[in-house]
Amino acid sequence: MKKFNVCIVGGGSTYTLGFLKSFVRLKEEFPLSKLVLFDIDAKRQEPIGKYGEIMFAERYPDLEFAYTTDPKTAYENMDFIFMQMRAGGLKMRREDEHIPLSMGLIGQETCGAGGMAYGLRSCVDMIEAIHQIREYSPNAWILNYSNPAAIVAEALRREFPEDKRILNICDQPENVVRSTSRLLGCSWEDLDPVYFGLNHYGWFTHMYDKKTGEDLLPKIREIVKEKGFLPQDAEQRDQSWLDTYGFVQTMLEDFPDYLPNTYDGYYLYPDYKVSHLNPNFTRADEVMAGREARVFKECEEVIKEGKLGDKFHAISDAHAEMMIKVAEAIAYNTNGRFILIVENDGAIANMQKDAMVEVVCELGINGPRPMRVGSIPQFYLGLLVQQVSSEKLLVDAFYEHSYEKALQAFTLNRLINDAKKARKVLDALIEANKGMWPELK
Ligand code: NAD
Ligand code: G6P
Ligand code: MN
């Protein structure tokens, strides 16, 4: 069986440990020859690298493992590159969330003003990284889930138009499918969803039972009405995530056509959301105090012990497993179904051809084959056209260094929606992102 060479960009990420464990767990299904972690921050990556060395020596001794800040060592001879960088780090995520919220606007990692701020930083860093990757591994598959994936996907579409081995992915649609399966009491793999939208802005039009073909959406509606909605891994989630999932109940009551992505709540109820977010302690603060602290504490303990012992518990890491399954589908040409971000090109019949949309695709060695959803109703079309316009204008601003285009992107974003507010928050974000954004003139 062929074994693969994999590199993770953003080796110091809070998600990397989950990947390392998942690669061990999936070593029969997706065997690795070599795994390299790459990060621009050697100090942050080091404890994770050391954890990897200890774990693989015990459980994957034939794996060649390294961690590095050198692009050549990281990128040469790779089959798959998993990209999970956070341009500007969690420190800047905090700014993205706090600055808009201080002005009464949604402050969120990927939606609204904060998402656009992160978007401009990610355009700079992602484009640079992929040019570097292509110097050393012209044919590697690049699986990107660095956020904000919608904006990054649009920028990569323009920067690398001929490159058919860059794939943009988000785990949230599958997380919603998994959560639905928990409600229904079935396996998520028994569900066959139909989905349309942009990244972090979409809906399930059907949720078929894979075996019988029955559309379970009416049943799901009834159950959610009665019992609410929970993430599949609710026991491991912070309260803010439980609230976000719980809000699906409200969305389904008001808009019963389709099952929403959890992120739709920001766009449909911005005032309510702003009034329920704490401007002094946002999700970034929660992540730093929670997941980030936990991950680095686990590293510290394992490094001190010099062995894994009972530290290797098989907590389901849906995120890592999904990304590894995507690589597996390409590697073995399975043509399995995944919800992916692709150029529209008719998948949503009444949306522009060059929008980056999120739909169900069959995935194999020749890349994704999107499945058509037909025309979508006016309400959803209106929401999505407004958002895709905002995203495209932001990427125009990036390429043209244009303040005017950025102001248009911010004004058009439903979570700002007012030119004076747009200018105010844009100016504050320009100040906070000095040296990390292109200079807007
Ligand atoms: P994190 O800050 O803990 O980790 C990011 C790492 O990237 C850091 O170690 C940082 O030093 C590194 N980094 C920053 N710029 C880099 C560059 N130019 N090149 C290489 N490395 C760089 O963040 P996190 O919370 O673990 O999230 C990591 C990323 O994964 C974020 O972009 C997040 O949005 C994304 N993510 C996406 C999905 C999805 O569904 N699309 C799901 C989970 C996480
Ligand atoms: C989901 C989304 C990701 C996002 C993440 C944030 O997985 O699909 O795009 O980055 O949530 O999670 P966090 O716990 O960092 O707020
Ligand atoms: Mn996502």
Short mmCIF file of C-alpha atoms and ligand atoms in Angstrom, two decimals:
data_model
loop_
_atom_site.label_atom_id
_atom_site.label_comp_id
_atom_site.label_asym_id
_atom_site.label_seq_id
_atom_site.Cartn_x
_atom_site.Cartn_y
_atom_site.Cartn_z
CA MET A 1 0.00 0.00 0.00
CA LYS A 2 1.37 3.41 -0.93
CA LYS A 3 2.32 5.59 2.03
CA PHE A 4 1.99 9.35 1.86
CA ASN A 5 4.07 12.39 2.74
CA VAL A 6 2.10 15.05 4.59
CA CYS A 7 2.95 18.54 5.81
CA ILE A 8 0.87 20.60 8.24
CA VAL A 9 1.26 24.37 7.84
CA GLY A 10 0.49 25.99 11.17
CA GLY A 11 2.11 23.20 13.18
CA GLY A 12 1.69 25.26 16.35
CA SER A 13 -2.09 25.35 15.96
CA THR A 14 -4.36 24.29 18.78
CA TYR A 15 -5.77 21.71 16.34
CA THR A 16 -2.44 19.99 15.57
CA LEU A 17 -2.50 17.54 18.51
CA GLY A 18 -5.87 16.32 17.26
CA PHE A 19 -4.29 15.66 13.87
CA LEU A 20 -1.29 13.86 15.31
CA LYS A 21 -3.57 11.57 17.31
CA SER A 22 -5.89 11.05 14.36
CA PHE A 23 -3.00 10.10 12.05
CA VAL A 24 -2.10 7.40 14.57
CA ARG A 25 -5.70 6.25 14.79
CA LEU A 26 -6.12 6.17 11.01
CA LYS A 27 -2.74 4.68 10.15
CA GLU A 28 -4.29 1.64 8.43
CA GLU A 29 -6.71 3.70 6.32
CA PHE A 30 -4.28 6.49 5.46
CA PRO A 31 -0.69 5.33 6.06
CA LEU A 32 2.03 7.96 6.25
CA SER A 33 5.64 7.69 5.26
CA LYS A 34 6.60 11.18 6.42
CA LEU A 35 4.94 13.93 8.44
CA VAL A 36 6.40 17.42 8.79
CA LEU A 37 5.02 20.30 10.84
CA PHE A 38 5.77 23.80 9.59
CA ASP A 39 5.22 27.07 11.42
CA ILE A 40 6.73 30.56 11.31
CA ASP A 41 6.76 30.59 15.13
CA ALA A 42 9.38 28.07 16.24
CA LYS A 43 8.70 28.60 19.91
CA ARG A 44 4.98 27.96 19.64
CA GLN A 45 5.45 24.87 17.51
CA GLU A 46 8.19 23.27 19.59
CA PRO A 47 6.12 21.68 22.38
CA ILE A 48 3.76 20.21 19.82
CA GLY A 49 6.69 18.87 17.82
CA LYS A 50 8.16 17.31 20.95
CA TYR A 51 4.81 15.75 21.81
CA GLY A 52 4.77 14.28 18.29
CA GLU A 53 8.25 12.82 18.67
CA ILE A 54 7.25 11.10 21.91
CA MET A 55 3.93 9.81 20.60
CA PHE A 56 5.19 8.54 17.25
CA ALA A 57 8.21 6.79 18.81
CA GLU A 58 5.67 4.81 20.86
CA ARG A 59 2.87 4.30 18.37
CA TYR A 60 4.12 4.94 14.83
CA PRO A 61 7.82 4.05 14.94
CA ASP A 62 8.24 3.70 11.18
CA LEU A 63 6.93 7.24 10.55
CA GLU A 64 9.55 9.82 9.61
CA PHE A 65 8.55 12.87 11.65
CA ALA A 66 9.98 16.39 11.85
CA TYR A 67 9.01 19.93 12.77
CA THR A 68 10.62 22.93 11.19
CA THR A 69 10.50 26.60 10.24
CA ASP A 70 12.40 25.95 7.00
CA PRO A 71 10.13 25.92 3.91
CA LYS A 72 12.35 23.55 1.91
CA THR A 73 12.44 20.91 4.65
CA ALA A 74 8.69 21.30 5.07
CA TYR A 75 7.47 21.36 1.48
CA GLU A 76 9.80 19.19 -0.57
CA ASN A 77 8.34 15.94 -1.91
CA MET A 78 4.94 16.30 -0.32
CA ASP A 79 1.75 14.53 -1.41
CA PHE A 80 -0.62 16.50 0.81
CA ILE A 81 -0.29 19.86 2.55
CA PHE A 82 -2.85 20.63 5.26
CA MET A 83 -3.08 24.39 5.79
CA GLN A 84 -4.26 25.66 9.16
CA MET A 85 -2.41 28.92 9.68
CA ARG A 86 -3.92 31.77 11.64
CA ALA A 87 -2.56 34.98 10.11
CA GLY A 88 -1.84 37.32 13.02
CA GLY A 89 -2.46 34.62 15.64
CA LEU A 90 -5.13 34.48 18.33
CA LYS A 91 -3.94 37.88 19.51
CA MET A 92 -5.27 39.43 16.29
CA ARG A 93 -8.42 37.28 16.42
CA ARG A 94 -9.06 39.05 19.68
CA GLU A 95 -8.75 42.45 17.96
CA ASP A 96 -11.04 41.28 15.11
CA GLU A 97 -13.70 40.49 17.68
CA HIS A 98 -13.20 43.31 20.20
CA ILE A 99 -12.92 46.28 17.81
CA PRO A 100 -16.26 45.81 15.97
CA LEU A 101 -18.06 44.83 19.19
CA SER A 102 -16.85 48.03 20.84
CA MET A 103 -18.83 49.81 18.09
CA GLY A 104 -21.93 47.69 18.48
CA LEU A 105 -21.13 45.51 15.45
CA ILE A 106 -20.71 41.73 15.33
CA GLY A 107 -17.15 40.79 16.26
CA GLN A 108 -16.58 37.28 14.99
CA GLU A 109 -13.71 35.20 13.63
CA THR A 110 -15.06 34.86 10.07
CA CYS A 111 -18.27 36.93 9.77
CA GLY A 112 -18.66 40.70 9.43
CA ALA A 113 -15.93 43.29 10.02
CA GLY A 114 -13.70 40.95 12.04
CA GLY A 115 -13.86 38.27 9.36
CA MET A 116 -12.92 40.80 6.71
CA ALA A 117 -9.97 42.02 8.80
CA TYR A 118 -8.77 38.44 9.19
CA GLY A 119 -9.48 37.93 5.47
CA LEU A 120 -7.03 40.61 4.37
CA ARG A 121 -4.31 39.22 6.65
CA SER A 122 -4.93 35.69 5.37
CA CYS A 123 -4.80 36.79 1.70
CA VAL A 124 -1.30 38.15 2.29
CA ASP A 125 0.05 35.12 4.17
CA MET A 126 -1.75 32.34 2.30
CA ILE A 127 -0.73 33.55 -1.14
CA GLU A 128 2.87 33.87 -0.05
CA ALA A 129 2.87 30.40 1.52
CA ILE A 130 1.32 28.70 -1.53
CA HIS A 131 3.83 30.28 -3.91
CA GLN A 132 6.54 28.88 -1.67
CA ILE A 133 4.90 25.45 -1.52
CA ARG A 134 4.67 25.31 -5.30
CA GLU A 135 8.43 25.91 -5.61
CA TYR A 136 9.11 22.65 -3.80
CA SER A 137 6.02 20.52 -4.43
CA PRO A 138 4.34 21.56 -7.68
CA ASN A 139 1.90 18.63 -7.59
CA ALA A 140 1.02 18.29 -3.92
CA TRP A 141 -2.63 18.54 -2.99
CA ILE A 142 -3.18 21.62 -0.86
CA LEU A 143 -6.09 21.22 1.53
CA ASN A 144 -6.87 24.62 2.94
CA TYR A 145 -9.08 25.28 5.91
CA SER A 146 -7.31 28.40 7.16
CA ASN A 147 -9.97 31.01 7.75
CA PRO A 148 -11.85 32.97 6.66
CA ALA A 149 -12.18 30.18 4.09
CA ALA A 150 -14.67 32.06 1.89
CA ILE A 151 -12.35 35.02 1.37
CA VAL A 152 -9.22 32.88 1.14
CA ALA A 153 -10.89 30.67 -1.48
CA GLU A 154 -11.81 33.70 -3.59
CA ALA A 155 -8.25 35.05 -3.40
CA LEU A 156 -6.70 31.67 -4.27
CA ARG A 157 -9.09 31.28 -7.22
CA ARG A 158 -7.73 34.53 -8.63
CA GLU A 159 -4.07 34.02 -7.70
CA PHE A 160 -3.77 30.41 -8.93
CA PRO A 161 -6.40 30.07 -11.68
CA GLU A 162 -4.76 27.07 -13.36
CA ASP A 163 -3.96 25.18 -10.17
CA LYS A 164 -6.52 22.41 -9.79
CA ARG A 165 -4.95 20.92 -6.68
CA ILE A 166 -5.97 23.56 -4.18
CA LEU A 167 -9.08 22.60 -2.24
CA ASN A 168 -10.88 24.78 0.31
CA ILE A 169 -12.83 23.07 3.06
CA CYS A 170 -14.77 23.81 6.21
CA ASP A 171 -15.83 21.33 8.86
CA GLN A 172 -19.02 23.09 9.94
CA PRO A 173 -21.52 21.60 7.45
CA GLU A 174 -20.36 18.13 8.45
CA ASN A 175 -20.53 19.13 12.12
CA VAL A 176 -24.19 20.04 11.58
CA VAL A 177 -24.80 16.68 9.88
CA ARG A 178 -23.16 14.90 12.80
CA SER A 179 -25.24 16.90 15.26
CA THR A 180 -28.40 16.01 13.37
CA SER A 181 -27.50 12.34 13.52
CA ARG A 182 -27.21 12.56 17.29
CA LEU A 183 -30.75 13.95 17.43
CA LEU A 184 -32.05 11.25 15.12
CA GLY A 185 -30.17 8.50 16.93
CA CYS A 186 -28.41 7.27 13.79
CA SER A 187 -24.87 7.37 12.46
CA TRP A 188 -23.92 10.54 10.60
CA GLU A 189 -22.64 8.34 7.83
CA ASP A 190 -26.20 7.11 7.23
CA LEU A 191 -27.24 10.63 6.21
CA ASP A 192 -27.09 11.95 2.66
CA PRO A 193 -27.35 15.76 2.77
CA VAL A 194 -28.12 18.29 0.06
CA TYR A 195 -26.56 21.66 0.88
CA PHE A 196 -26.00 25.08 -0.69
CA GLY A 197 -24.41 28.34 0.37
CA LEU A 198 -21.19 30.23 0.81
CA ASN A 199 -18.70 29.21 3.47
CA HIS A 200 -20.27 29.82 6.91
CA TYR A 201 -23.52 30.87 5.25
CA GLY A 202 -25.56 27.94 3.98
CA TRP A 203 -28.56 25.64 4.36
CA PHE A 204 -29.47 21.97 4.07
CA THR A 205 -32.42 21.59 1.69
CA HIS A 206 -32.70 17.84 2.29
CA MET A 207 -31.27 15.31 4.67
CA TYR A 208 -31.94 11.93 3.09
CA ASP A 209 -31.70 8.59 4.79
CA LYS A 210 -28.93 6.98 2.73
CA LYS A 211 -30.59 3.56 2.78
CA THR A 212 -34.26 4.32 2.23
CA GLY A 213 -34.06 7.70 0.47
CA GLU A 214 -36.58 9.21 2.91
CA ASP A 215 -36.11 12.95 3.41
CA LEU A 216 -35.71 13.31 7.18
CA LEU A 217 -35.99 17.11 7.21
CA PRO A 218 -39.65 17.16 8.40
CA LYS A 219 -38.72 14.82 11.25
CA ILE A 220 -35.64 16.92 12.09
CA ARG A 221 -37.82 20.06 12.22
CA GLU A 222 -40.16 18.40 14.72
CA ILE A 223 -37.37 17.10 16.94
CA VAL A 224 -35.52 20.45 16.97
CA LYS A 225 -38.76 22.25 17.86
CA GLU A 226 -39.24 19.96 20.82
CA LYS A 227 -35.69 19.32 22.02
CA GLY A 228 -33.49 22.09 20.60
CA PHE A 229 -30.19 21.48 18.84
CA LEU A 230 -26.84 20.33 20.23
CA PRO A 231 -23.39 19.70 18.78
CA GLN A 232 -22.55 16.02 18.40
CA ASP A 233 -19.67 16.45 20.84
CA ALA A 234 -21.69 18.66 23.24
CA GLU A 235 -19.92 17.28 26.31
CA GLN A 236 -16.62 18.73 25.10
CA ARG A 237 -17.93 22.17 24.09
CA ASP A 238 -17.76 25.56 25.78
CA GLN A 239 -21.06 27.25 26.65
CA SER A 240 -20.76 29.72 23.76
CA TRP A 241 -20.80 26.87 21.24
CA LEU A 242 -23.80 25.26 22.96
CA ASP A 243 -25.62 28.60 22.61
CA THR A 244 -24.63 28.88 18.94
CA TYR A 245 -25.98 25.40 18.15
CA GLY A 246 -29.05 25.96 20.33
CA PHE A 247 -29.94 28.96 18.19
CA VAL A 248 -30.72 26.63 15.26
CA GLN A 249 -34.10 26.12 16.97
CA THR A 250 -34.98 29.83 16.61
CA MET A 251 -33.78 29.94 13.01
CA LEU A 252 -35.86 26.88 12.08
CA GLU A 253 -38.96 28.38 13.68
CA ASP A 254 -38.64 31.61 11.70
CA PHE A 255 -37.36 30.08 8.46
CA PRO A 256 -38.62 26.51 8.36
CA ASP A 257 -37.70 25.78 4.72
CA TYR A 258 -34.23 24.48 5.38
CA LEU A 259 -31.90 23.39 8.18
CA PRO A 260 -29.41 26.27 8.67
CA ASN A 261 -25.67 26.28 9.23
CA THR A 262 -25.00 27.57 12.76
CA TYR A 263 -23.19 30.64 11.33
CA ASP A 264 -26.42 31.88 9.66
CA GLY A 265 -27.46 33.20 13.08
CA TYR A 266 -25.01 36.10 12.80
CA TYR A 267 -26.50 37.23 9.48
CA LEU A 268 -30.16 36.70 10.34
CA TYR A 269 -30.17 38.13 13.87
CA PRO A 270 -27.23 40.55 14.12
CA ASP A 271 -28.86 42.82 16.74
CA TYR A 272 -29.78 39.93 18.98
CA LYS A 273 -26.30 38.43 18.61
CA VAL A 274 -24.53 41.71 19.39
CA SER A 275 -26.60 42.13 22.51
CA HIS A 276 -25.62 38.62 23.66
CA LEU A 277 -21.86 38.85 22.96
CA ASN A 278 -19.61 40.15 25.72
CA PRO A 279 -17.39 42.89 24.24
CA ASN A 280 -14.83 42.36 27.01
CA PHE A 281 -14.56 38.60 26.74
CA THR A 282 -15.05 37.18 23.26
CA ARG A 283 -14.53 33.74 21.76
CA ALA A 284 -10.81 34.51 21.26
CA ASP A 285 -10.46 35.10 25.01
CA GLU A 286 -12.38 31.90 25.67
CA VAL A 287 -10.16 29.91 23.29
CA MET A 288 -6.96 31.30 24.83
CA ALA A 289 -8.16 30.49 28.34
CA GLY A 290 -9.57 27.12 27.26
CA ARG A 291 -8.39 25.12 24.26
CA GLU A 292 -5.04 26.86 23.84
CA ALA A 293 -4.15 26.53 27.52
CA ARG A 294 -5.29 22.88 27.58
CA VAL A 295 -3.27 21.89 24.51
CA PHE A 296 -0.03 23.41 25.73
CA LYS A 297 -0.54 22.02 29.23
CA GLU A 298 -0.98 18.53 27.76
CA CYS A 299 2.28 19.02 25.82
CA GLU A 300 4.10 20.18 28.91
CA GLU A 301 2.95 17.13 30.88
CA VAL A 302 3.86 14.64 28.17
CA ILE A 303 7.27 16.24 27.62
CA LYS A 304 7.94 16.15 31.37
CA GLU A 305 6.94 12.48 31.58
CA GLY A 306 8.81 11.59 28.40
CA LYS A 307 5.99 9.19 27.50
CA LEU A 308 2.35 9.29 26.62
CA GLY A 309 1.02 6.81 29.18
CA ASP A 310 -2.72 7.28 29.58
CA LYS A 311 -2.58 10.74 27.94
CA PHE A 312 -3.53 9.22 24.61
CA HIS A 313 -7.27 8.96 24.97
CA ALA A 314 -9.31 8.40 21.85
CA ILE A 315 -11.52 11.47 22.15
CA SER A 316 -13.27 11.82 18.80
CA ASP A 317 -11.61 14.60 16.84
CA ALA A 318 -14.17 15.10 14.12
CA HIS A 319 -12.29 18.04 12.63
CA ALA A 320 -8.99 16.23 12.03
CA GLU A 321 -10.71 13.05 10.91
CA MET A 322 -12.77 14.90 8.34
CA MET A 323 -9.69 16.55 6.80
CA ILE A 324 -7.82 13.23 6.74
CA LYS A 325 -10.83 11.55 5.08
CA VAL A 326 -10.75 14.25 2.41
CA ALA A 327 -7.10 13.40 1.69
CA GLU A 328 -7.98 9.71 1.69
CA ALA A 329 -10.74 10.26 -0.88
CA ILE A 330 -8.24 11.91 -3.21
CA ALA A 331 -5.45 9.41 -2.49
CA TYR A 332 -7.61 6.36 -3.20
CA ASN A 333 -9.96 7.97 -5.72
CA THR A 334 -13.01 6.94 -3.70
CA ASN A 335 -15.39 9.56 -5.12
CA GLY A 336 -16.89 9.87 -1.64
CA ARG A 337 -19.18 12.82 -0.89
CA PHE A 338 -18.01 15.90 0.99
CA ILE A 339 -19.33 19.43 1.35
CA LEU A 340 -16.59 21.56 -0.24
CA ILE A 341 -15.95 25.13 -1.39
CA VAL A 342 -15.77 25.25 -5.18
CA GLU A 343 -16.30 27.65 -8.05
CA ASN A 344 -20.05 27.78 -8.65
CA ASP A 345 -20.12 27.23 -12.39
CA GLY A 346 -23.81 26.32 -12.38
CA ALA A 347 -24.00 24.35 -9.13
CA ILE A 348 -26.41 27.00 -7.83
CA ALA A 349 -28.23 27.80 -11.08
CA ASN A 350 -29.19 31.40 -10.30
CA MET A 351 -25.86 32.53 -8.83
CA GLN A 352 -22.91 33.99 -10.69
CA LYS A 353 -20.52 31.53 -12.28
CA ASP A 354 -17.38 32.67 -10.48
CA ALA A 355 -18.76 32.74 -6.92
CA MET A 356 -16.97 30.38 -4.53
CA VAL A 357 -19.88 28.35 -3.15
CA GLU A 358 -20.22 25.48 -0.70
CA VAL A 359 -22.04 22.41 -2.01
CA VAL A 360 -21.91 18.62 -1.87
CA CYS A 361 -19.20 17.24 -4.17
CA GLU A 362 -17.94 13.85 -5.14
CA LEU A 363 -14.23 13.80 -4.51
CA GLY A 364 -11.51 11.71 -6.11
CA ILE A 365 -8.08 11.94 -7.65
CA ASN A 366 -9.24 14.38 -10.33
CA GLY A 367 -10.65 16.79 -7.77
CA PRO A 368 -14.18 17.69 -6.69
CA ARG A 369 -17.24 17.16 -8.87
CA PRO A 370 -19.93 19.50 -7.50
CA MET A 371 -23.55 18.37 -7.43
CA ARG A 372 -26.14 20.82 -8.72
CA VAL A 373 -28.87 22.15 -6.44
CA GLY A 374 -30.84 24.04 -9.10
CA SER A 375 -32.18 27.56 -8.51
CA ILE A 376 -32.50 28.72 -4.92
CA PRO A 377 -35.45 30.82 -3.63
CA GLN A 378 -35.27 34.63 -3.74
CA PHE A 379 -34.77 35.10 0.01
CA TYR A 380 -31.63 32.94 0.11
CA LEU A 381 -30.40 34.26 -3.20
CA GLY A 382 -30.69 37.84 -1.93
CA LEU A 383 -28.71 37.09 1.22
CA LEU A 384 -25.98 35.22 -0.63
CA VAL A 385 -25.60 37.68 -3.51
CA GLN A 386 -25.08 40.50 -0.99
CA GLN A 387 -22.45 38.49 0.89
CA VAL A 388 -20.59 37.20 -2.15
CA SER A 389 -20.44 40.78 -3.45
CA SER A 390 -18.94 41.93 -0.17
CA GLU A 391 -16.35 39.12 -0.27
CA LYS A 392 -15.41 39.81 -3.88
CA LEU A 393 -15.05 43.54 -3.24
CA LEU A 394 -12.76 42.81 -0.31
CA VAL A 395 -10.51 40.68 -2.52
CA ASP A 396 -10.59 43.50 -5.11
CA ALA A 397 -9.44 45.83 -2.33
CA PHE A 398 -6.60 43.43 -1.55
CA TYR A 399 -5.36 43.28 -5.15
CA GLU A 400 -5.92 46.95 -5.97
CA HIS A 401 -4.83 48.29 -2.55
CA SER A 402 -8.07 50.20 -2.73
CA TYR A 403 -9.60 51.89 0.31
CA GLU A 404 -12.71 52.62 -1.75
CA LYS A 405 -13.29 48.95 -2.56
CA ALA A 406 -12.71 48.03 1.09
CA LEU A 407 -15.26 50.63 2.13
CA GLN A 408 -17.72 49.17 -0.38
CA ALA A 409 -17.07 45.64 0.92
CA PHE A 410 -17.65 46.77 4.52
CA THR A 411 -20.75 48.81 3.62
CA LEU A 412 -22.29 45.94 1.71
CA ASN A 413 -21.68 43.42 4.48
CA ARG A 414 -25.00 42.72 6.14
CA LEU A 415 -23.36 42.85 9.57
CA ILE A 416 -22.36 46.50 9.04
CA ASN A 417 -24.76 47.79 6.38
CA ASP A 418 -24.10 51.51 6.85
CA ALA A 419 -21.37 53.56 5.21
CA LYS A 420 -20.52 55.70 8.25
CA LYS A 421 -20.24 52.68 10.52
CA ALA A 422 -18.25 50.93 7.79
CA ARG A 423 -15.73 53.76 7.56
CA LYS A 424 -15.33 53.94 11.33
CA VAL A 425 -14.69 50.25 11.85
CA LEU A 426 -12.52 49.98 8.72
CA ASP A 427 -10.30 52.84 9.92
CA ALA A 428 -9.90 51.25 13.34
CA LEU A 429 -9.03 47.90 11.76
CA ILE A 430 -6.50 49.53 9.40
CA GLU A 431 -4.77 50.93 12.46
CA ALA A 432 -4.80 47.57 14.26
CA ASN A 433 -3.53 45.69 11.19
CA LYS A 434 -0.58 47.93 10.26
CA GLY A 435 2.09 45.86 8.53
CA MET A 436 -0.26 42.87 8.17
CA TRP A 437 -2.60 44.29 5.52
CA PRO A 438 -1.70 45.72 2.15
CA GLU A 439 -1.65 49.49 2.44
CA LEU A 440 -5.07 50.74 1.32
CA LYS A 441 -5.07 54.04 -0.57
P1 NAD B 1 -3.64 29.01 16.35
O1 NAD B 1 -3.29 30.45 16.40
O2 NAD B 1 -3.60 28.20 17.58
O3 NAD B 1 -2.68 28.27 15.31
C1 NAD B 1 -2.28 28.80 14.11
C2 NAD B 1 -0.80 28.57 13.90
O4 NAD B 1 -0.47 29.12 12.61
C3 NAD B 1 0.11 29.26 14.91
O5 NAD B 1 1.02 28.33 15.46
C4 NAD B 1 0.84 30.32 14.10
O6 NAD B 1 2.16 30.55 14.52
C5 NAD B 1 0.81 29.72 12.71
N1 NAD B 1 0.97 30.67 11.62
C6 NAD B 1 0.52 31.94 11.54
N2 NAD B 1 0.88 32.48 10.36
C7 NAD B 1 1.55 31.52 9.69
C8 NAD B 1 2.19 31.47 8.42
N3 NAD B 1 2.18 32.52 7.60
N4 NAD B 1 2.77 30.31 8.03
C9 NAD B 1 2.77 29.25 8.85
N5 NAD B 1 2.21 29.24 10.07
C10 NAD B 1 1.61 30.37 10.48
O7 NAD B 1 -5.07 28.93 15.66
P2 NAD B 1 -6.19 27.79 15.73
O8 NAD B 1 -7.31 28.27 16.56
O9 NAD B 1 -5.57 26.51 16.09
O10 NAD B 1 -6.68 27.74 14.23
C11 NAD B 1 -5.84 27.42 13.16
C12 NAD B 1 -6.50 27.72 11.83
O11 NAD B 1 -7.43 26.71 11.49
C13 NAD B 1 -7.31 29.03 11.82
O12 NAD B 1 -7.18 29.64 10.55
C14 NAD B 1 -8.72 28.54 12.00
O13 NAD B 1 -9.64 29.49 11.56
C15 NAD B 1 -8.66 27.32 11.14
N6 NAD B 1 -9.76 26.36 11.30
C16 NAD B 1 -10.62 26.24 10.27
C17 NAD B 1 -11.66 25.36 10.33
C18 NAD B 1 -12.61 25.28 9.18
O14 NAD B 1 -13.64 24.69 9.30
N7 NAD B 1 -12.33 25.89 8.05
C19 NAD B 1 -11.84 24.58 11.46
C20 NAD B 1 -10.96 24.72 12.51
C21 NAD B 1 -9.89 25.61 12.41
C1 G6P B 2 -15.81 25.71 13.28
C2 G6P B 2 -15.68 26.43 11.98
C3 G6P B 2 -14.29 26.94 11.78
C4 G6P B 2 -13.89 27.83 12.92
C5 G6P B 2 -14.07 27.10 14.22
C6 G6P B 2 -13.89 28.09 15.35
O1 G6P B 2 -15.08 24.54 13.26
O2 G6P B 2 -16.03 25.63 10.89
O3 G6P B 2 -14.19 27.61 10.56
O4 G6P B 2 -12.56 28.26 12.81
O5 G6P B 2 -15.36 26.55 14.33
O6 G6P B 2 -13.79 27.41 16.51
P1 G6P B 2 -13.25 28.10 17.84
O7 G6P B 2 -13.46 27.03 18.84
O8 G6P B 2 -11.82 28.45 17.57
O9 G6P B 2 -14.09 29.30 18.06
MN MN B 3 -15.34 26.72 8.99
#
